[in-house]
mmCIF file of C-alpha atoms in Angstrom:
data_model
loop_
_atom_site.group_PDB
_atom_site.id
_atom_site.type_symbol
_atom_site.label_atom_id
_atom_site.label_comp_id
_atom_site.label_asym_id
_atom_site.label_seq_id
_atom_site.Cartn_x
_atom_site.Cartn_y
_atom_site.Cartn_z
ATOM 1 C CA MET A 36 108.518 67.583 107.410
ATOM 2 C CA GLU A 37 106.145 66.179 104.564
ATOM 3 C CA HIS A 38 105.857 68.388 101.659
ATOM 4 C CA GLY A 39 102.701 68.761 99.530
ATOM 5 C CA SER A 40 102.820 69.120 95.737
ATOM 6 C CA THR A 41 104.811 71.996 94.698
ATOM 7 C CA MET A 42 104.788 73.900 91.414
ATOM 8 C CA ALA A 43 108.038 75.920 91.235
ATOM 9 C CA VAL A 44 109.900 78.183 88.950
ATOM 10 C CA ALA A 45 112.970 75.940 88.297
ATOM 11 C CA TYR A 46 116.191 77.052 90.050
ATOM 12 C CA THR A 47 118.710 77.137 87.163
ATOM 13 C CA PRO A 48 122.177 75.976 87.881
ATOM 14 C CA CYS A 49 125.153 78.024 86.537
ATOM 15 C CA VAL A 50 128.426 76.622 84.921
ATOM 16 C CA GLU A 51 131.685 78.406 84.949
ATOM 17 C CA LEU A 52 132.700 80.009 81.569
ATOM 18 C CA GLN A 53 135.513 82.164 80.609
ATOM 19 C CA ARG A 54 134.940 86.002 80.642
ATOM 20 C CA MET A 55 132.898 86.917 77.558
ATOM 21 C CA PRO A 56 132.517 90.328 75.965
ATOM 22 C CA HIS A 57 129.040 91.002 77.587
ATOM 23 C CA ALA A 58 130.691 90.741 81.026
ATOM 24 C CA ALA A 59 131.850 94.321 80.550
ATOM 25 C CA TYR A 60 128.201 95.487 80.891
ATOM 26 C CA ILE A 61 127.360 93.468 84.043
ATOM 27 C CA ARG A 62 126.882 95.829 87.144
ATOM 28 C CA ARG A 63 125.786 93.359 89.852
ATOM 29 C CA PRO A 64 125.714 89.705 90.689
ATOM 30 C CA GLY A 65 122.865 87.710 88.967
ATOM 31 C CA GLU A 66 122.931 89.556 85.687
ATOM 32 C CA ASP A 67 125.312 87.265 83.855
ATOM 33 C CA TRP A 68 123.441 85.009 81.495
ATOM 34 C CA ALA A 69 126.396 82.817 80.650
ATOM 35 C CA GLY A 70 125.712 79.359 82.068
ATOM 36 C CA ILE A 71 122.029 79.843 82.494
ATOM 37 C CA THR A 72 120.289 76.833 81.146
ATOM 38 C CA ASN A 73 116.655 77.877 81.612
ATOM 39 C CA PRO A 74 115.777 79.598 78.089
ATOM 40 C CA LYS A 75 113.272 82.024 79.571
ATOM 41 C CA GLU A 76 115.679 83.152 82.299
ATOM 42 C CA ARG A 77 118.510 83.430 79.895
ATOM 43 C CA LYS A 78 116.461 85.438 77.420
ATOM 44 C CA ARG A 79 115.516 87.854 80.088
ATOM 45 C CA LEU A 80 118.983 88.576 81.298
ATOM 46 C CA GLN A 81 120.305 88.905 77.795
ATOM 47 C CA ASN A 82 117.503 91.450 77.041
ATOM 48 C CA ARG A 83 118.405 93.354 80.139
ATOM 49 C CA LEU A 84 122.162 93.526 79.002
ATOM 50 C CA ASN A 85 121.115 94.429 75.536
ATOM 51 C CA LYS A 86 119.108 97.342 76.750
ATOM 52 C CA ARG A 87 122.007 98.601 78.705
ATOM 53 C CA VAL A 88 124.273 98.480 75.566
ATOM 54 C CA SER A 89 121.779 100.183 73.651
ATOM 55 C CA ARG A 90 121.282 102.872 76.291
ATOM 56 C CA GLN A 91 125.207 103.510 76.430
ATOM 57 C CA ARG A 92 125.180 103.757 72.599
ATOM 58 C CA LYS A 93 122.403 106.298 72.436
ATOM 59 C CA LYS A 94 124.225 108.471 75.064
ATOM 60 C CA ARG A 95 126.891 109.008 72.450
ATOM 61 C CA LYS A 96 124.332 110.387 70.047
ATOM 62 C CA THR A 97 123.149 113.455 71.644
ATOM 63 C CA SER A 98 122.699 115.728 68.641
ATOM 64 C CA HIS A 99 119.167 114.582 67.913
ATOM 65 C CA ASP A 100 117.953 114.466 71.628
ATOM 66 C CA GLU A 101 116.303 117.820 71.434
ATOM 67 C CA ASP A 102 114.462 117.001 68.230
ATOM 68 C CA ASP A 103 113.406 113.650 69.497
ATOM 69 C CA SER A 104 112.008 115.451 72.732
ATOM 70 C CA SER A 105 110.080 117.819 70.628
ATOM 71 C CA ASP A 106 108.566 114.960 68.578
ATOM 72 C CA ALA A 107 107.500 113.214 71.849
ATOM 73 C CA ALA A 108 105.942 116.309 73.092
ATOM 74 C CA SER A 109 103.802 116.671 69.859
ATOM 75 C CA ARG A 110 102.695 113.037 70.077
ATOM 76 C CA ALA A 111 101.761 113.509 73.846
ATOM 77 C CA ALA A 112 99.980 116.686 73.062
ATOM 78 C CA SER A 113 97.847 114.965 70.318
ATOM 79 C CA THR A 114 96.884 111.847 72.429
ATOM 80 C CA THR A 115 93.375 110.750 71.504
ATOM 81 C CA PRO A 116 90.828 109.372 73.832
ATOM 82 C CA ASP A 117 91.542 105.841 72.501
ATOM 83 C CA THR A 118 95.024 105.950 73.729
ATOM 84 C CA THR A 119 95.872 103.335 76.550
ATOM 85 C CA VAL A 120 97.197 104.366 79.922
ATOM 86 C CA SER A 121 100.379 102.636 79.025
ATOM 87 C CA ASP A 122 100.679 104.463 75.771
ATOM 88 C CA THR A 123 100.308 107.826 77.480
ATOM 89 C CA TRP A 124 102.909 106.975 80.069
ATOM 90 C CA THR A 125 105.311 106.005 77.317
ATOM 91 C CA LEU A 126 104.689 109.137 75.447
ATOM 92 C CA LEU A 127 104.974 111.482 78.402
ATOM 93 C CA CYS A 128 108.036 109.877 79.865
ATOM 94 C CA SER A 129 109.834 109.934 76.540
ATOM 95 C CA SER A 130 109.754 113.632 76.685
ATOM 96 C CA SER A 131 110.796 114.059 80.114
ATOM 97 C CA ARG A 132 113.916 111.819 80.444
ATOM 98 C CA SER A 133 117.228 113.555 81.029
ATOM 99 C CA ASN A 134 120.127 113.104 78.634
ATOM 100 C CA SER A 135 122.660 112.987 81.327
ATOM 101 C CA THR A 136 123.653 109.879 83.101
ATOM 102 C CA THR A 137 121.883 111.121 86.313
ATOM 103 C CA ARG A 138 118.301 111.084 86.020
ATOM 104 C CA ILE A 139 116.545 114.484 87.227
ATOM 105 C CA VAL A 140 112.803 114.608 87.634
ATOM 106 C CA PRO A 141 111.469 117.827 86.005
ATOM 107 C CA SER A 142 110.399 120.172 88.702
ATOM 108 C CA THR A 143 107.409 121.553 86.981
ATOM 109 C CA PHE A 144 104.476 120.205 84.824
ATOM 110 C CA SER A 145 105.375 120.477 81.097
ATOM 111 C CA HIS A 146 103.202 120.209 77.994
ATOM 112 C CA CYS A 147 102.117 116.847 79.047
ATOM 113 C CA SER A 148 100.146 118.140 81.981
ATOM 114 C CA GLU A 149 96.691 117.165 83.566
ATOM 115 C CA GLU A 150 94.746 117.273 80.269
ATOM 116 C CA ASP A 151 96.404 114.051 78.980
ATOM 117 C CA ALA A 152 95.817 112.200 82.103
ATOM 118 C CA ALA A 153 92.232 113.479 82.392
ATOM 119 C CA ARG A 154 91.582 111.927 78.882
ATOM 120 C CA GLU A 155 92.875 108.620 80.185
ATOM 121 C CA ARG A 156 90.541 108.824 83.099
ATOM 122 C CA ALA A 157 87.557 109.620 80.825
ATOM 123 C CA VAL A 158 88.495 106.418 78.763
ATOM 124 C CA LEU A 159 88.687 104.233 81.915
ATOM 125 C CA GLU A 160 85.370 105.770 83.315
ATOM 126 C CA GLN A 161 83.709 104.932 80.087
ATOM 127 C CA PHE A 162 85.030 101.522 80.049
ATOM 128 C CA ALA A 163 83.839 100.962 83.622
ATOM 129 C CA GLU A 164 80.298 102.045 82.654
ATOM 130 C CA GLN A 165 80.397 99.753 79.658
ATOM 131 C CA ALA A 166 81.550 96.708 81.746
ATOM 132 C CA LEU A 167 78.879 97.471 84.471
ATOM 133 C CA ARG A 168 75.988 97.600 81.812
ATOM 134 C CA SER A 169 77.354 94.341 80.267
ATOM 135 C CA TYR A 170 77.280 92.661 83.870
ATOM 136 C CA MET A 171 73.839 94.199 84.761
ATOM 137 C CA THR A 172 72.310 92.875 81.503
ATOM 138 C CA GLY A 173 73.647 89.383 81.994
ATOM 139 C CA ASP A 174 76.125 89.504 79.094
ATOM 140 C CA PRO A 175 79.496 89.987 80.562
ATOM 141 C CA CYS A 176 82.515 90.146 78.469
ATOM 142 C CA ALA A 177 85.454 87.983 79.366
ATOM 143 C CA ASP A 178 87.788 90.632 77.841
ATOM 144 C CA HIS A 179 86.669 93.166 80.467
ATOM 145 C CA LYS A 180 88.328 91.226 83.302
ATOM 146 C CA LEU A 181 91.876 92.701 82.931
ATOM 147 C CA ARG A 182 90.699 96.171 82.099
ATOM 148 C CA LEU A 183 88.747 96.053 85.226
ATOM 149 C CA ILE A 184 91.808 95.022 87.185
ATOM 150 C CA GLN A 185 93.686 97.945 85.628
ATOM 151 C CA PHE A 186 90.838 100.307 86.483
ATOM 152 C CA ASN A 187 90.954 98.960 90.044
ATOM 153 C CA ILE A 188 94.505 99.587 90.561
ATOM 154 C CA ILE A 189 94.564 103.147 89.037
ATOM 155 C CA ASN A 190 91.545 103.939 91.270
ATOM 156 C CA GLY A 191 93.076 102.665 94.340
ATOM 157 C CA LEU A 192 96.414 104.632 93.842
ATOM 158 C CA THR A 193 94.385 107.846 92.960
ATOM 159 C CA ARG A 194 92.532 107.472 96.148
ATOM 160 C CA ASN A 195 95.788 107.201 97.970
ATOM 161 C CA ALA A 196 96.949 110.159 96.295
ATOM 162 C CA ALA A 197 93.912 112.234 97.427
ATOM 163 C CA VAL A 198 94.448 110.992 101.030
ATOM 164 C CA LEU A 199 98.031 112.449 100.711
ATOM 165 C CA GLY A 200 96.677 115.750 99.705
ATOM 166 C CA TYR A 201 98.142 115.783 96.158
ATOM 167 C CA GLN A 202 96.773 118.714 94.260
ATOM 168 C CA PHE A 203 97.719 117.267 90.809
ATOM 169 C CA ASP A 204 97.367 114.169 88.845
ATOM 170 C CA TRP A 205 99.827 111.415 89.878
ATOM 171 C CA LEU A 206 99.801 110.168 86.191
ATOM 172 C CA VAL A 207 101.406 113.169 84.834
ATOM 173 C CA CYS A 208 104.836 112.265 84.033
ATOM 174 C CA ALA A 209 106.575 115.567 84.603
ATOM 175 C CA ALA A 210 105.191 115.721 88.213
ATOM 176 C CA VAL A 211 107.623 115.645 91.227
ATOM 177 C CA SER A 212 106.722 114.300 94.658
ATOM 178 C CA PRO A 213 106.404 117.061 97.319
ATOM 179 C CA PHE A 214 108.077 114.714 99.576
ATOM 180 C CA GLY A 215 111.413 114.339 97.655
ATOM 181 C CA ARG A 216 114.559 116.281 98.291
ATOM 182 C CA ASP A 217 114.595 119.537 96.189
ATOM 183 C CA GLY A 218 110.926 118.890 95.277
ATOM 184 C CA PRO A 219 108.154 121.465 95.661
ATOM 185 C CA ILE A 220 108.456 121.290 99.574
ATOM 186 C CA ARG A 221 111.235 119.932 101.745
ATOM 187 C CA ASP A 222 109.358 119.338 105.004
ATOM 188 C CA ALA A 223 106.200 117.350 104.253
ATOM 189 C CA ARG A 224 105.281 117.019 107.781
ATOM 190 C CA SER A 225 105.054 120.784 108.360
ATOM 191 C CA VAL A 226 103.670 121.956 104.936
ATOM 192 C CA THR A 227 101.183 119.261 103.692
ATOM 193 C CA PRO A 228 97.918 119.726 105.620
ATOM 194 C CA PRO A 229 96.737 116.071 105.477
ATOM 195 C CA LEU A 230 100.094 115.001 107.247
ATOM 196 C CA GLU A 231 99.891 117.951 109.619
ATOM 197 C CA SER A 232 96.447 116.967 110.624
ATOM 198 C CA GLY A 233 97.365 113.442 111.232
ATOM 199 C CA THR A 234 94.602 112.161 109.064
ATOM 200 C CA VAL A 235 96.938 110.131 106.676
ATOM 201 C CA PRO A 236 97.040 106.500 107.493
ATOM 202 C CA SER A 237 100.390 105.535 108.960
ATOM 203 C CA ASN A 238 101.205 103.078 106.060
ATOM 204 C CA LEU A 239 101.203 106.088 103.763
ATOM 205 C CA VAL A 240 103.230 108.459 105.802
ATOM 206 C CA PRO A 241 106.440 109.253 103.908
ATOM 207 C CA THR A 242 109.662 107.594 105.110
ATOM 208 C CA VAL A 243 113.143 109.113 105.540
ATOM 209 C CA VAL A 244 114.100 107.791 102.176
ATOM 210 C CA GLN A 245 111.040 109.253 100.440
ATOM 211 C CA LEU A 246 112.023 112.594 102.059
ATOM 212 C CA SER A 247 115.638 112.362 100.904
ATOM 213 C CA ILE A 248 115.438 111.368 97.323
ATOM 214 C CA ARG A 249 113.739 113.311 94.516
ATOM 215 C CA HIS A 250 111.161 111.097 92.746
ATOM 216 C CA HIS A 251 107.835 110.766 90.787
ATOM 217 C CA PRO A 252 104.834 110.789 92.961
ATOM 218 C CA TRP A 253 103.549 107.451 91.782
ATOM 219 C CA LEU A 254 106.048 105.918 94.008
ATOM 220 C CA ASP A 255 104.482 107.381 97.135
ATOM 221 C CA LEU A 256 101.169 105.735 96.652
ATOM 222 C CA PHE A 257 101.690 102.112 97.976
ATOM 223 C CA PRO A 258 100.767 101.331 101.593
ATOM 224 C CA LEU A 259 103.911 99.417 102.218
ATOM 225 C CA PRO A 260 106.792 101.727 103.505
ATOM 226 C CA ARG A 261 109.469 99.154 102.928
ATOM 227 C CA MET A 262 108.226 98.547 99.338
ATOM 228 C CA ARG A 263 108.334 102.293 98.679
ATOM 229 C CA ASP A 264 111.955 102.492 99.926
ATOM 230 C CA ASN A 265 112.905 99.475 97.676
ATOM 231 C CA LEU A 266 111.322 101.175 94.732
ATOM 232 C CA LEU A 267 113.120 104.463 95.350
ATOM 233 C CA LEU A 268 116.497 102.995 96.141
ATOM 234 C CA ALA A 269 116.145 100.906 92.957
ATOM 235 C CA THR A 270 115.132 103.749 90.753
ATOM 236 C CA LYS A 271 117.945 105.940 92.056
ATOM 237 C CA ASN A 272 120.801 103.358 92.009
ATOM 238 C CA PHE A 273 120.314 100.789 89.202
ATOM 239 C CA LEU A 274 116.716 100.498 87.749
ATOM 240 C CA SER A 275 116.855 102.135 84.089
ATOM 241 C CA PRO A 276 114.132 104.373 82.755
ATOM 242 C CA GLU A 277 113.079 101.475 80.595
ATOM 243 C CA GLU A 278 112.916 98.948 83.518
ATOM 244 C CA GLU A 279 110.947 101.482 85.537
ATOM 245 C CA GLN A 280 108.549 101.748 82.608
ATOM 246 C CA GLU A 281 108.257 98.005 82.585
ATOM 247 C CA LEU A 282 107.458 97.980 86.405
ATOM 248 C CA PHE A 283 104.665 100.554 85.859
ATOM 249 C CA ASP A 284 103.267 98.570 83.080
ATOM 250 C CA ASP A 285 103.264 95.311 85.068
ATOM 251 C CA ILE A 286 101.842 96.953 88.214
ATOM 252 C CA MET A 287 99.022 98.661 85.929
ATOM 253 C CA ASP A 288 98.575 95.230 84.148
ATOM 254 C CA SER A 289 98.705 97.527 80.965
ATOM 255 C CA GLY A 290 101.685 96.257 78.844
ATOM 256 C CA ARG A 291 102.387 93.847 75.950
ATOM 257 C CA GLY A 292 98.912 92.627 75.287
ATOM 258 C CA LYS A 293 98.872 90.073 78.142
ATOM 259 C CA HIS A 294 96.014 87.681 78.377
ATOM 260 C CA GLU A 295 96.484 86.886 82.206
ATOM 261 C CA TRP A 296 96.550 88.955 85.295
ATOM 262 C CA THR A 297 100.191 89.939 86.051
ATOM 263 C CA GLY A 298 100.086 92.912 88.204
ATOM 264 C CA LEU A 299 98.525 94.091 91.589
ATOM 265 C CA VAL A 300 94.904 94.266 92.649
ATOM 266 C CA VAL A 301 93.175 96.050 95.539
ATOM 267 C CA TRP A 302 90.072 94.331 97.200
ATOM 268 C CA GLY A 303 89.200 97.120 99.701
ATOM 269 C CA GLU A 304 90.449 100.529 101.071
ATOM 270 C CA PRO A 305 93.819 101.163 99.187
ATOM 271 C CA TRP A 306 95.601 102.342 102.227
ATOM 272 C CA ASP A 307 95.483 99.078 104.030
ATOM 273 C CA PRO A 308 97.954 96.571 102.965
ATOM 274 C CA GLN A 309 95.617 93.737 103.850
ATOM 275 C CA ASN A 310 93.473 94.607 100.837
ATOM 276 C CA TRP A 311 96.302 94.280 98.282
ATOM 277 C CA GLU A 312 97.229 91.217 96.302
ATOM 278 C CA VAL A 313 100.061 90.554 93.957
ATOM 279 C CA SER A 314 99.913 88.140 91.147
ATOM 280 C CA LYS A 315 102.398 85.242 90.824
ATOM 281 C CA PRO A 316 103.894 86.481 87.457
ATOM 282 C CA PHE A 317 104.614 89.786 89.224
ATOM 283 C CA LEU A 318 106.367 88.121 92.040
ATOM 284 C CA GLU A 319 108.345 85.958 89.749
ATOM 285 C CA ARG A 320 109.676 88.988 88.114
ATOM 286 C CA TRP A 321 109.785 91.623 90.916
ATOM 287 C CA ALA A 322 110.159 89.562 94.008
ATOM 288 C CA TRP A 323 113.083 91.620 95.181
ATOM 289 C CA LEU A 324 110.845 94.684 95.589
ATOM 290 C CA MET A 325 109.046 92.717 98.308
ATOM 291 C CA ILE A 326 112.097 92.396 100.536
ATOM 292 C CA GLY A 327 111.059 93.223 103.908
ATOM 293 C CA CYS A 328 107.278 93.355 103.098
ATOM 294 C CA PRO A 329 106.051 90.012 104.576
ATOM 295 C CA GLU A 330 102.446 91.467 104.925
ATOM 296 C CA ILE A 331 102.057 91.691 101.106
ATOM 297 C CA LEU A 332 102.629 87.854 100.684
ATOM 298 C CA GLU A 333 100.286 87.287 103.855
ATOM 299 C CA SER A 334 97.528 89.262 102.280
ATOM 300 C CA THR A 335 98.028 87.644 98.875
ATOM 301 C CA ASN A 336 97.814 84.271 100.222
ATOM 302 C CA ARG A 337 94.679 85.060 102.343
ATOM 303 C CA TRP A 338 92.904 86.267 99.024
ATOM 304 C CA ARG A 339 94.224 83.135 97.124
ATOM 305 C CA ARG A 340 92.823 80.880 99.828
ATOM 306 C CA LEU A 341 89.362 82.554 99.661
ATOM 307 C CA ARG A 342 89.417 81.586 96.041
ATOM 308 C CA GLY A 343 90.565 77.989 96.712
ATOM 309 C CA GLU A 344 94.024 78.608 95.323
ATOM 310 C CA LYS A 345 97.247 77.513 96.626
ATOM 311 C CA PRO A 346 99.235 79.938 98.697
ATOM 312 C CA LEU A 347 102.624 81.374 97.313
ATOM 313 C CA SER A 348 106.045 81.108 98.864
ATOM 314 C CA THR A 349 109.260 82.896 97.797
ATOM 315 C CA PRO A 350 112.128 81.042 99.283
ATOM 316 C CA GLY A 351 115.264 82.582 97.729
ATOM 317 C CA PHE A 352 113.079 84.647 95.450
ATOM 318 C CA ILE A 353 111.904 81.495 93.662
ATOM 319 C CA VAL A 354 108.143 81.713 93.625
ATOM 320 C CA GLU A 355 106.287 78.598 94.346
ATOM 321 C CA GLU A 356 102.723 77.378 95.056
ATOM 322 C CA VAL A 357 102.641 75.143 97.959
ATOM 323 C CA GLU A 358 100.182 73.205 100.035
ATOM 324 C CA ASP A 359 98.849 74.898 103.134
ATOM 325 C CA GLY A 360 100.925 73.741 106.155
ATOM 326 C CA ASP A 361 104.291 73.403 104.295
#
């Protein structure tokens, strides 16, 4: 079969080395940076292991944890309207992480309740109004594009939260999903009115995994059941709090001062997977989250074709742009 032009993330070969000190911190295949010749991939793996080493060191220093938590709470309480969504998430999560090796989501709202998230919504709504005015006056600002995408994804997830009948703000870090084990309710099907009435779209109905794992409600809001399961199992078994923070930032397109779209976007009703698109940078980093979710790649490629862009392919989790028909 003839292949068209391909732009791929290079598949980097590995060479065998003797066991090195960092190997003691490797938990699963694919984390060893020894022998990786691609500088970007090597740096990524090194950063992951360095963070793991740092977390283990911090666990030995528990004497200041209570003071640190108190400081984080003070910072969260004093959040200003100029604070970004990413900043607030970082502040709120820093005050709600457990000191133990087992992560336990707080069962009640803490000091970082709806007021903080409400301030963030006000900032985003103000921005949306400014962006609309600049567009209507024929003077659109290029810098508005990424913030509009961020507004788009937050609005989509908020609408899905409303469909699920959430009576709280899903951006609140101390919130607990009503669907998780030991959460506010045990049997979502019999307690939550929207589920009981059958008005919740099938793509948002909680899975067995959601009903069995205690988790934050933001993980309930994606209209891809298998992706939700992948997320939950990852956060339970191997994804660190720092990595979950990075995932949240990438999805919200709100981290590290990026100048390109790197997250997700919703082009229609947020409970329909066909209206979702994932960026190439996001797939390059988080392709494993899409295992068993062919519909998100199909939807992504449909939107890319409408813009005249090449479709994406993920053979062996190596993201490629390919010619149609390949």
